[in-house]
Coordinates of C-alpha atoms in Angstrom, one line a residue:
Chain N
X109 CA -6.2 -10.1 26.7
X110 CA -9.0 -11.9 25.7
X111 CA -9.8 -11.4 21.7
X112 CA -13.5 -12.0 20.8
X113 CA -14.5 -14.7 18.1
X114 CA -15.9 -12.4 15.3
X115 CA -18.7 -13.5 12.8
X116 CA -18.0 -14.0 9.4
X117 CA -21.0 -11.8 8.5
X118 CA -19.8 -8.8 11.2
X119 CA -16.4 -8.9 9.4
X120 CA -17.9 -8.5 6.1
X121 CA -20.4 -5.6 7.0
X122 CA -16.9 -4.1 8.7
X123 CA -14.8 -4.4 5.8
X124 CA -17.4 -2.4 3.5
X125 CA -16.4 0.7 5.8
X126 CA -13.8 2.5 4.8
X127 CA -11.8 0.1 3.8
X128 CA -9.0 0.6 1.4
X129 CA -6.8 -1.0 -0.6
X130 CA -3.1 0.0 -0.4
X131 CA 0.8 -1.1 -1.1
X132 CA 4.1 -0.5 0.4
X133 CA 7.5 -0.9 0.2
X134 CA 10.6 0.0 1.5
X135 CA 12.7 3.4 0.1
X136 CA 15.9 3.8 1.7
X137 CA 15.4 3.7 5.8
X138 CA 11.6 4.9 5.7
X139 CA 8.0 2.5 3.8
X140 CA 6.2 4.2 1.7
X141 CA 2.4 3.9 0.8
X142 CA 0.8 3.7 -2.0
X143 CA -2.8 3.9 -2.5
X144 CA -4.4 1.2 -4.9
X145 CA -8.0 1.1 -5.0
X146 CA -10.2 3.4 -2.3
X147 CA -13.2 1.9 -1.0
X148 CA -15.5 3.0 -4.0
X149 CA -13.6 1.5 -6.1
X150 CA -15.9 -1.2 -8.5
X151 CA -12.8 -3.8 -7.8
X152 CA -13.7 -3.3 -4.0
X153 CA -16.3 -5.8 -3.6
X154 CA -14.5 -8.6 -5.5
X155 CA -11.4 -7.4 -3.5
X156 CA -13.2 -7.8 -0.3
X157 CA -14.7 -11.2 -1.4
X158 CA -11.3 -13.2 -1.7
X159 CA -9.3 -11.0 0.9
X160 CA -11.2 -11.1 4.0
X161 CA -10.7 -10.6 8.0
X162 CA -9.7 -14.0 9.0
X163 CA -11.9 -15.9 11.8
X164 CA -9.7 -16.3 15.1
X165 CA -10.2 -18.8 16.8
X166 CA -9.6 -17.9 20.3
X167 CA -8.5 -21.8 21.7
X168 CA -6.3 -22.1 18.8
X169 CA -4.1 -18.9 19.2
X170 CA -0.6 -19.2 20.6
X171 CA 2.0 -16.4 22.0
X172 CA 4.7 -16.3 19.8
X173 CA 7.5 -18.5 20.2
X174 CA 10.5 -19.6 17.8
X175 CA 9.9 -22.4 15.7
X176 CA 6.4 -23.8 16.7
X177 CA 4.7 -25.0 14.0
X178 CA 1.1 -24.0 13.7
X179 CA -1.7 -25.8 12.1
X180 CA -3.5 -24.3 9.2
X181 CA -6.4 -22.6 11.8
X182 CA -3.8 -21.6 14.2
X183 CA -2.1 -18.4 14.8
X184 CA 0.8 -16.9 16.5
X185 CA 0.5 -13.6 18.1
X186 CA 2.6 -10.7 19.6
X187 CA 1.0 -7.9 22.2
X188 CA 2.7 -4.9 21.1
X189 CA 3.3 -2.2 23.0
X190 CA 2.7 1.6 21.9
X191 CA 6.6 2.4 20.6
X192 CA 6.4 -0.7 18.3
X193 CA 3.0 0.1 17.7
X194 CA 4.2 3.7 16.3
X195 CA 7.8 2.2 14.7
X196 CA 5.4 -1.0 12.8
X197 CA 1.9 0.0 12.8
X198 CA 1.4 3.4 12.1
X199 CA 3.2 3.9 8.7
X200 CA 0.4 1.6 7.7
X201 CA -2.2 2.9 9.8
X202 CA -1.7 6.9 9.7
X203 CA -3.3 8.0 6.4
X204 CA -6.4 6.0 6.5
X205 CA -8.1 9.5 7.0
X206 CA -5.8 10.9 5.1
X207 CA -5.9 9.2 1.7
X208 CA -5.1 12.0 -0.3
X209 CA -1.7 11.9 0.9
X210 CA -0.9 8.8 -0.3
X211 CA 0.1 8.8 -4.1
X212 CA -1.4 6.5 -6.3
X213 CA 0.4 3.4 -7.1
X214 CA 2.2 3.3 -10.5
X215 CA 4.3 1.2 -12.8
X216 CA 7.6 2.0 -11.2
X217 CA 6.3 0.6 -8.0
X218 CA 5.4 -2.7 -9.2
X219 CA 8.7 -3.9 -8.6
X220 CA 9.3 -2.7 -5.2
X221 CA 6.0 -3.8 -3.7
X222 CA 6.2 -5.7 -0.8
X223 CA 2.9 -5.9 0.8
X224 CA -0.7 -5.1 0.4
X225 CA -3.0 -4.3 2.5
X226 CA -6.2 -3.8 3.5
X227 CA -7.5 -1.6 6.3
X228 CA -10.3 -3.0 8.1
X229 CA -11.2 0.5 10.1
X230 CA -8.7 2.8 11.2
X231 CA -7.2 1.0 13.7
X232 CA -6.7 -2.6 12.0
X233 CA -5.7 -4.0 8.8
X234 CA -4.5 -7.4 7.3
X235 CA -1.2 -8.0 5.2
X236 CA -0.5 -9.8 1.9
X237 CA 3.3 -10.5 1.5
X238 CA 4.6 -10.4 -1.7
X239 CA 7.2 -11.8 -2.7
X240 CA 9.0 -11.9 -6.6
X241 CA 6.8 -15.0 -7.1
X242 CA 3.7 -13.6 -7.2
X243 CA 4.7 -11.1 -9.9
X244 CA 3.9 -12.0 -13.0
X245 CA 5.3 -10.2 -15.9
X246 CA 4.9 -10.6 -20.0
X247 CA 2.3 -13.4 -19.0
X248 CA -0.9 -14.7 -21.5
X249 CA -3.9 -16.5 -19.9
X250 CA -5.9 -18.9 -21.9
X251 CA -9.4 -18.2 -20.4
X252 CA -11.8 -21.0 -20.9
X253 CA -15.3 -21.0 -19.0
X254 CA -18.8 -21.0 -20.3
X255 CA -17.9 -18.6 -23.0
X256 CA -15.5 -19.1 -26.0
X257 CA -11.9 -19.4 -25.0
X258 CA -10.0 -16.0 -25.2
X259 CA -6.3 -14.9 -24.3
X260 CA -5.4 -12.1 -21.8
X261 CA -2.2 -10.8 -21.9
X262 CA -0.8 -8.5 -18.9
X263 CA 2.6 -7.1 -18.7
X264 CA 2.4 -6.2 -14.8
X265 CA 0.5 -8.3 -12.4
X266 CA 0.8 -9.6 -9.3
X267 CA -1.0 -12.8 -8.0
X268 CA -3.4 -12.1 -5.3
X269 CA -4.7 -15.3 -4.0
X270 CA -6.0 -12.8 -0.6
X271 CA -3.8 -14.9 1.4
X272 CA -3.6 -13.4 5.1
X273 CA 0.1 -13.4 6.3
X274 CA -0.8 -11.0 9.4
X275 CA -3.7 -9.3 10.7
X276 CA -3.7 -6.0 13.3
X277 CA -6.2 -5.9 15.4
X278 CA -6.9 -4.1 18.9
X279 CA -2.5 -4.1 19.9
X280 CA -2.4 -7.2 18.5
X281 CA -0.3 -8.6 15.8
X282 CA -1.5 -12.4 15.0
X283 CA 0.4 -14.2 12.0
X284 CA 1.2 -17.4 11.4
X285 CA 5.4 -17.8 9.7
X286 CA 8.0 -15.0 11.3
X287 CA 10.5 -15.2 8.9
X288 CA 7.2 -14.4 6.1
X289 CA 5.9 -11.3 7.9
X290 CA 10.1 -10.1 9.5
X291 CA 10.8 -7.9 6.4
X292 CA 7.3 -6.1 6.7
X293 CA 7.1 -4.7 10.3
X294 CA 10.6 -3.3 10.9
X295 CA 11.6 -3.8 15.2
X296 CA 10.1 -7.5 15.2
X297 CA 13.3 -8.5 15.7
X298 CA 13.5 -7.7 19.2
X299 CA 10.4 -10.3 20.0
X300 CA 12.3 -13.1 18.4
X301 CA 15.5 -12.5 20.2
X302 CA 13.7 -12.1 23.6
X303 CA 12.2 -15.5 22.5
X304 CA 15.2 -17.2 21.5
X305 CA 17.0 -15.9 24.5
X306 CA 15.4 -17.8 26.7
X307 CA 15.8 -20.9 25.0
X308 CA 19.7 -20.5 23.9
X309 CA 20.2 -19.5 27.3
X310 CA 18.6 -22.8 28.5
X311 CA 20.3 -24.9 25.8
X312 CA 23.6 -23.8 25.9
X313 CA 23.1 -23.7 29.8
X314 CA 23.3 -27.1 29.8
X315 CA 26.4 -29.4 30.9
X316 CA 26.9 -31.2 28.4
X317 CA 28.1 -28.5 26.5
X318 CA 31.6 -26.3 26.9
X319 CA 30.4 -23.2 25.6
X320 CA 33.3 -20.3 25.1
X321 CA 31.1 -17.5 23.6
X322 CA 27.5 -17.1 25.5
X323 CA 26.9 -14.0 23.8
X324 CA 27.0 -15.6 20.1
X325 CA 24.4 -14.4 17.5
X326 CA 22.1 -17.2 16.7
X327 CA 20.4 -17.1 13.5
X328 CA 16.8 -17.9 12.5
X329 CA 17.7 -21.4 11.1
X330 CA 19.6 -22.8 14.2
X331 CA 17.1 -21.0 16.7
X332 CA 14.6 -23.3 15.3
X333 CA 16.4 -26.5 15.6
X334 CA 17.1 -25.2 19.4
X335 CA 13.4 -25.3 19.6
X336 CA 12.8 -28.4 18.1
X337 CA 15.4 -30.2 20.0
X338 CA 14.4 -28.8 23.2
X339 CA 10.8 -30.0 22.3
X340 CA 11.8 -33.3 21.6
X341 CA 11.4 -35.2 25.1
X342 CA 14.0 -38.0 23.8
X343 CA 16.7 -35.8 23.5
X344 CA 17.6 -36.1 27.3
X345 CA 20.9 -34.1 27.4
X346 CA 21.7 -34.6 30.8
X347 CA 20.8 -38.3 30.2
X348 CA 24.4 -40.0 30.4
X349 CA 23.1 -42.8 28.2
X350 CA 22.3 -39.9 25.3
X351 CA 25.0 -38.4 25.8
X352 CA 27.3 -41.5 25.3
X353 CA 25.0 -41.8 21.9
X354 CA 25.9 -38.4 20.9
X355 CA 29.7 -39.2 21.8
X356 CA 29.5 -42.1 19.3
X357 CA 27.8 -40.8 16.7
X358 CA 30.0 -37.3 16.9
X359 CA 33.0 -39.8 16.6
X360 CA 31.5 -41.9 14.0
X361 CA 31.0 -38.4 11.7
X362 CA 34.4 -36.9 12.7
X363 CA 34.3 -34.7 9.5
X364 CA 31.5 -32.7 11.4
X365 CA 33.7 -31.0 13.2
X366 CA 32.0 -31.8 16.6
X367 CA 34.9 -31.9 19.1
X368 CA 35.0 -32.7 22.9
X369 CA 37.1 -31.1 25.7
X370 CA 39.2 -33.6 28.5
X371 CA 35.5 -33.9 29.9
X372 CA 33.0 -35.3 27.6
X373 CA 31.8 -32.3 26.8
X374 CA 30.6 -30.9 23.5
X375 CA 32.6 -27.7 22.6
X376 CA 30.5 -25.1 21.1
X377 CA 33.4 -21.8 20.3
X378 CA 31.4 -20.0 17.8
X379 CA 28.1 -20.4 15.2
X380 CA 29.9 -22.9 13.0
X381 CA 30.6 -24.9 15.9
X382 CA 27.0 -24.5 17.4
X383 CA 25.5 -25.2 14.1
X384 CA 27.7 -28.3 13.5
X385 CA 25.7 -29.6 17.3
X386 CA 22.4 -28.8 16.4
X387 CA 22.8 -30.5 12.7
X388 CA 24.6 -33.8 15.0
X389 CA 21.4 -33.8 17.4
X390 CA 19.2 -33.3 14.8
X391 CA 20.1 -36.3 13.3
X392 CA 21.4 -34.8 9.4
X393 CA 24.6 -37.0 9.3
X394 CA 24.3 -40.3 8.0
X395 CA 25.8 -42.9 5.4
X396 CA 24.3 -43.8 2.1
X397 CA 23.2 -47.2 2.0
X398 CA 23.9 -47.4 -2.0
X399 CA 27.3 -45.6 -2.7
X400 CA 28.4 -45.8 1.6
X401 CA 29.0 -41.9 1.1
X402 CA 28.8 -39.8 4.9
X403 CA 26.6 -37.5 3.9
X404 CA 24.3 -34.3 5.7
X405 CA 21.1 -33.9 5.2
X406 CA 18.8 -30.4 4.9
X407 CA 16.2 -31.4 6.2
X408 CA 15.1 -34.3 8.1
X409 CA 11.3 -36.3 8.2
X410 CA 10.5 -39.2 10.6
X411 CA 8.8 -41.4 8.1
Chain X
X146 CA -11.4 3.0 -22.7
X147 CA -8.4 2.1 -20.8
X148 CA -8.1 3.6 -17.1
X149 CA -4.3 5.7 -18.6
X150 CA -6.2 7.1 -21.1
X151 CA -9.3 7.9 -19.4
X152 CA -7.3 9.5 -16.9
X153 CA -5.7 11.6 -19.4
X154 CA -8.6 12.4 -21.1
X155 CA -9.8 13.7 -18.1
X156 CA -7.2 16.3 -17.1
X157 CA -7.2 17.6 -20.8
X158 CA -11.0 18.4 -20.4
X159 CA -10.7 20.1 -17.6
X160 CA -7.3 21.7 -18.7
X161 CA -9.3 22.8 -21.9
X162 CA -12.7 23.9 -20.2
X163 CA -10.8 25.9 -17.8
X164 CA -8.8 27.6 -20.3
X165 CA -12.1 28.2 -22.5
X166 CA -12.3 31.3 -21.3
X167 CA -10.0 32.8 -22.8
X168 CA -10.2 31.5 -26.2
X169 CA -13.9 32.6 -25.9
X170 CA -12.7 36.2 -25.3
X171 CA -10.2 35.9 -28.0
X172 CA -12.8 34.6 -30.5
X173 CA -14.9 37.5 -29.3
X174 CA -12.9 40.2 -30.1
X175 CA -10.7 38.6 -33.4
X176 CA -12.1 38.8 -36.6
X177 CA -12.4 34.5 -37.4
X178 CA -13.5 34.3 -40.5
X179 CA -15.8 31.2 -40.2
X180 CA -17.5 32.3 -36.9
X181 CA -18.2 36.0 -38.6
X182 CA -21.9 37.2 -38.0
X183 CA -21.4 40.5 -40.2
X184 CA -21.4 43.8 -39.1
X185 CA -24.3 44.0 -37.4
X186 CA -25.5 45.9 -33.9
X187 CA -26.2 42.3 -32.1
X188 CA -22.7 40.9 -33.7
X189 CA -21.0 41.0 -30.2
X190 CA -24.0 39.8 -28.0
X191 CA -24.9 37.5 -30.1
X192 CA -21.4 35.9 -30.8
X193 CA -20.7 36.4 -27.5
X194 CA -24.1 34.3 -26.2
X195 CA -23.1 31.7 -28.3
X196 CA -19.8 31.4 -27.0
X197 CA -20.5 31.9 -23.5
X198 CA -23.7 28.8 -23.9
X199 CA -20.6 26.7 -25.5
X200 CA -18.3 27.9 -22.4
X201 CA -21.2 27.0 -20.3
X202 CA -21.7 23.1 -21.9
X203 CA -17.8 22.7 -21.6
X204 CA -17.6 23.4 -18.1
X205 CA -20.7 21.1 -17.6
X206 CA -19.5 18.4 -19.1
X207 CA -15.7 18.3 -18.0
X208 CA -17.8 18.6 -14.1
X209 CA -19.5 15.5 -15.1
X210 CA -16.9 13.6 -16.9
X211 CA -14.5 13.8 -14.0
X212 CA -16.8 13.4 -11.5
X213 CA -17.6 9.8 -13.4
X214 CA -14.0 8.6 -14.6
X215 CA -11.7 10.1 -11.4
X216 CA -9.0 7.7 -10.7
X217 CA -10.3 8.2 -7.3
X218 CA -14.5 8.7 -5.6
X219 CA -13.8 8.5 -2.1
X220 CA -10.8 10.1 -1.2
X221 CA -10.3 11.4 2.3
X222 CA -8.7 14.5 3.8
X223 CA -8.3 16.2 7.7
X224 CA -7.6 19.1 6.6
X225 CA -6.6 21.2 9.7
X226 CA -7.6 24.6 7.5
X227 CA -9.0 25.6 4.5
X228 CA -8.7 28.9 2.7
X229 CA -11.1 30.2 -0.4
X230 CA -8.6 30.7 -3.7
X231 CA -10.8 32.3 -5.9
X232 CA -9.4 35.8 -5.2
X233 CA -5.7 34.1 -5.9
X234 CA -7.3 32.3 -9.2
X235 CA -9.1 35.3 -10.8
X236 CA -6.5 38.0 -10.7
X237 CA -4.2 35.3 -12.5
X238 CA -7.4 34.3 -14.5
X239 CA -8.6 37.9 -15.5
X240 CA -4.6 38.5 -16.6
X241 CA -5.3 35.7 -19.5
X242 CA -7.7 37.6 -20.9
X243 CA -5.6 40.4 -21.0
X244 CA -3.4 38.2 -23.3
X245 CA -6.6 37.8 -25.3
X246 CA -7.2 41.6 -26.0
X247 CA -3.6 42.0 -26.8
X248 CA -3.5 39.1 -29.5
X249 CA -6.8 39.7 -31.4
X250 CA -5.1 42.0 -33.2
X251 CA -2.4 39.7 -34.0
X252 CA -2.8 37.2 -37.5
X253 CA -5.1 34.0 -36.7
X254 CA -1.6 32.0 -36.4
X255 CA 0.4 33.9 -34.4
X256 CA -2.8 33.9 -32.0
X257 CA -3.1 29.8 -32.2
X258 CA 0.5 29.3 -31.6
X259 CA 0.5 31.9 -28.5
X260 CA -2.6 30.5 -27.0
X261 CA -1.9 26.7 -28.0
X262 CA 2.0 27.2 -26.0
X263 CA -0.1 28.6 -23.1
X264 CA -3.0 25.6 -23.3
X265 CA 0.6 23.2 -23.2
X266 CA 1.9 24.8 -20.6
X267 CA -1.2 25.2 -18.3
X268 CA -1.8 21.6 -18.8
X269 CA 1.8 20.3 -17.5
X270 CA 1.7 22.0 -14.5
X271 CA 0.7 19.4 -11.5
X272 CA -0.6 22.1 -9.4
X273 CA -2.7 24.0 -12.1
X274 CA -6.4 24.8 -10.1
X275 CA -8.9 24.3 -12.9
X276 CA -10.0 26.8 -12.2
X277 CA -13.2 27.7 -14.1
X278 CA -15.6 30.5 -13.4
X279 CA -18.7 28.9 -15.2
X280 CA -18.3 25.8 -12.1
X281 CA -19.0 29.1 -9.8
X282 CA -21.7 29.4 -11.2
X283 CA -22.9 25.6 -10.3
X284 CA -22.4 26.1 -6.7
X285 CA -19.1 25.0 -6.6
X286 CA -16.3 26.8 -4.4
X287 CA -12.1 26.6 -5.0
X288 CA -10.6 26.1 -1.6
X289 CA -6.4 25.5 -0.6
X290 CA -6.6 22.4 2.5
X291 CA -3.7 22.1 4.8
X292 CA -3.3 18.8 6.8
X293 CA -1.4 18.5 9.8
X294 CA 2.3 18.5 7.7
X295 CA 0.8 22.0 6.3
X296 CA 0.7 20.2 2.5
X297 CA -1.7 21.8 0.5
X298 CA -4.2 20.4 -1.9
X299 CA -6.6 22.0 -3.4
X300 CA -10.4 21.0 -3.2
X301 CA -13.7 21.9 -5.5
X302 CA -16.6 21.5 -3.0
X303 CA -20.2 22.6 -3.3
X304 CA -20.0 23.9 0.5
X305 CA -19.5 27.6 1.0
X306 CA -17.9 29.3 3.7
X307 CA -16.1 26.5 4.9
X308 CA -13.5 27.8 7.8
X309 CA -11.6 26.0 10.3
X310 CA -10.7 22.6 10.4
X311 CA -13.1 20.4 8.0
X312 CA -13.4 16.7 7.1
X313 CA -13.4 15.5 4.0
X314 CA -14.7 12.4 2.6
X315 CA -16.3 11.6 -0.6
X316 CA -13.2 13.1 -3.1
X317 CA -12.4 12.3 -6.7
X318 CA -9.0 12.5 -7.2
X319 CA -8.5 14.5 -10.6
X320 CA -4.5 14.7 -9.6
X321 CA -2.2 14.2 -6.8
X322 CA -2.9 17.8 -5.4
X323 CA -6.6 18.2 -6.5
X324 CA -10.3 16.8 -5.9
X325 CA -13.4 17.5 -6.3
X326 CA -16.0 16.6 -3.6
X327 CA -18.6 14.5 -4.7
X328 CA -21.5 14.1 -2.3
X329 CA -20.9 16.9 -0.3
X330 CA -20.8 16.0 3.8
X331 CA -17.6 17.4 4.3
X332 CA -17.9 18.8 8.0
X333 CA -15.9 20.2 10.8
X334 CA -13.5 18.5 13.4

């Protein structure tokens, strides 16, 4: 489906219509919506000056897939169809002509608020995650402009830098981290597994490994290292060359717990066991030049 | 002001006009010492026009005031019915002036505390109307709107006769369960 490129200045004449301002959280299995400012509000304007319809560009857009890493103008997307539409987009979506049945936020929501909002028109909106960073609680501000300095003190806030963490638009769902925007569209799940699925399938398809459980869960963490690995072109796995470098360096970090059956290959029984692999061909063991610890890194950077 | 208080303000204005009546009728009829005009043949009218220009002011000014600080200006409903209230409000309304006539008698006290308990009351309850005779008399009509999950709120709209099912648009939230229109363009679906 081809998405048009939208002017900045058609965005901003659309967001003066009708747009609102809401938040929502989760209470027990249902989200509920609150109502923060309507569009006559005098905060409006200043809201729709710093949170704004992004600009899309339509050669920079990608179809979601785990663990890509976007650029700051790029965007992942999901086409949703009309269930998810209903189980994710609606609770958002559904009172926007019906504002007077959403109650106005108050204090004992500031706690539980885990988005807000903005609809554009009816039928799209964009999302603000917030997390327990971005409230800010007992807090003073030194103010210091062109006028003489004063100090603002606010018990309940919450930083809104108008950041957009997903935007709705026309069936679409474009966003630009999963695990940021997971919590707030309940059923996205199943696009990350049908992603991953594919890729664990063709990972732990291959022969080098000796895998006992093909239906093992595979969490968010190691289904980006699958992807990563896979990406990486020098990670030849059916290479016997690699895989005598994987053999050496497995034996060399024995405490990994990477062990091999009567054939070479790598056996993979459950998650620990998979996880242990993907840290090995990541490259997270190594020894410490200074103390000549074996040690396993988080993360790993090519410098 | 801050917003809590202007909010609060707000519903005690309207609580107070609405209820104005009926301390008018009471003030009418008792004999209050500092609002006495003697015994004269205009005593009533007179007192009475006074009281009823001072109901009138009220009413005018609680419209204006929360049609100015409503947490809420454009507010939107589908409201898949509406049905008129005033012949719900005004028997219930009419009733508190029956209290009135029966406490006039009574010492200026025991009148304050009866009509101050009912004033406390009135003004707790979420679903109270507002409802004010005097705004009838500024065009303005009391309606109950059901949306599609048959919940009910009531609206204060210059448009008569509404029937059916009607969009609303431009509504001040005075609380959860009742606005006022502002502009009126409310119109059916």
């Amino acid at each position: 489906m081809n998405l048009p490129i939208l002017k900045e200045k058609v965005m901003q004449e659309t967001s003066k219509q009708n747009a609102n301002l809401f938040a929502a959280f989760t209470e027990g299995r249902r989200r509920v919506v609150r109502l923060l400012f309507d569009d006559a509000n005098e905060a409006m304007p200043r809201v729709n000056e710093r949170f704004k319809q992004p600009v899309i560009d339509e050669a920079r857009i990608y179809k979601f897939k785990a663990g890509v890493k976007l650029e700051n103008d790029e965007w992942t997307y999901l086409d949703l169809d009309d269930e998810d539409i209903k189980g994710m987009i609606h609770p958002y979506l559904e009172n926007v002509r019906n504002t007077v049945k959403n109650v106005i936020v108050g204090p004992d929501d500031y706690r539980k608020i885990d988005v807000i909002y903005k609809n554009i028109n009816e039928d799209s909106a964009i999302f603000y995650k917030i997390t327990n960073s971005l409230r800010l609680e007992n807090r003073g501000l030194l103010l210091l402009g062109n006028t003489h300095p004063t100090l603002q003190t606010y018990e309940q806030a919450i930083d809104f830098s108008g950041r957009v963490d997903a935007y709705y638009v026309k069936k679409r769902l474009y966003f630009k981290n999963y695990s940021t925007i997971r919590p707030l569209f309940p059923g996205i799940e199943k696009y990350f597994r049908s992603a991953t699925r594919a890729e664990q399938n063709k990972f732990l398809g291959n022969d080098f490994f000796d895998v006992q459980d093909a239906d093992m869960v595979i969490g968010i963490r190691a289904a980006k290292h699958i992807a990563t690995i896979l990406d990486d072109s020098r990670i030849k796995l059916n290479d016997k060359e690699t895989q005598e470098k994987i053999k050496q360096y497995a034996l060399k970090y024995e405490e990994a717990g990477v062990a091999f059956n009567d054939e070479g290959k790598i056996k993979i029984g459950k998650s620990k066991d998979l996880n242990n692999v993907l840290s090995l061909l990541s490259g997270r063991y190594y020894t410490s030049e200074i103390t000549g610890d074996k040690m396993e890194a988080r993360e790993v950077q090519k410098l | 002001m801050i917003k809590s208080f202007q909010i609060w303000l707000n519903k005690r204005l309207l609580t107070l006009s609405s209820f104005f009546g009926v301390i008018l009728f009471y003030l009418l009829l008792a004999d209050i010492p500092w609002i006495a005009i003697g015994d004269h043949w205009f005593k009533y009218p007179l007192k009475g026009a006074g009281l009823f220009l001072v109901f009138v002011l009220l009413s005018w000014l609680s419209l204006k005031y929360t049609l100015g600080h409503s947490i809420t200006k454009s507010d939107k409903l589908q409201a898949k019915n509406v049905k008129p209230i005033e012949s719900i409000a005004m028997p219930t309304y009419i009733g508190l002036f029956v209290i009135s006539l029966e406490i006039s008698d009574n010492t200026l006290d025991q009148a304050v505390s009866v009509l101050v308990i009912l004033l406390i009351l009135w003004s707790f309850l979420e679903r109270v109307f507002y409802f004010n005779p005097i705004w009838l008399l500024f065009g303005y009509r009391f309606y109950d709107a059901y949306d599609n999950e048959n919940n009910s709120y009531t609206i204060i709209t210059r448009q008569a006769n509404l029937k059916g099912a009607i969009e609303f648009e431009n509504l001040h939230r005075v609380n959860e369960f009742t606005y006022i229109e502002g502009e009126s363009n409310a119109r059916n679906i």
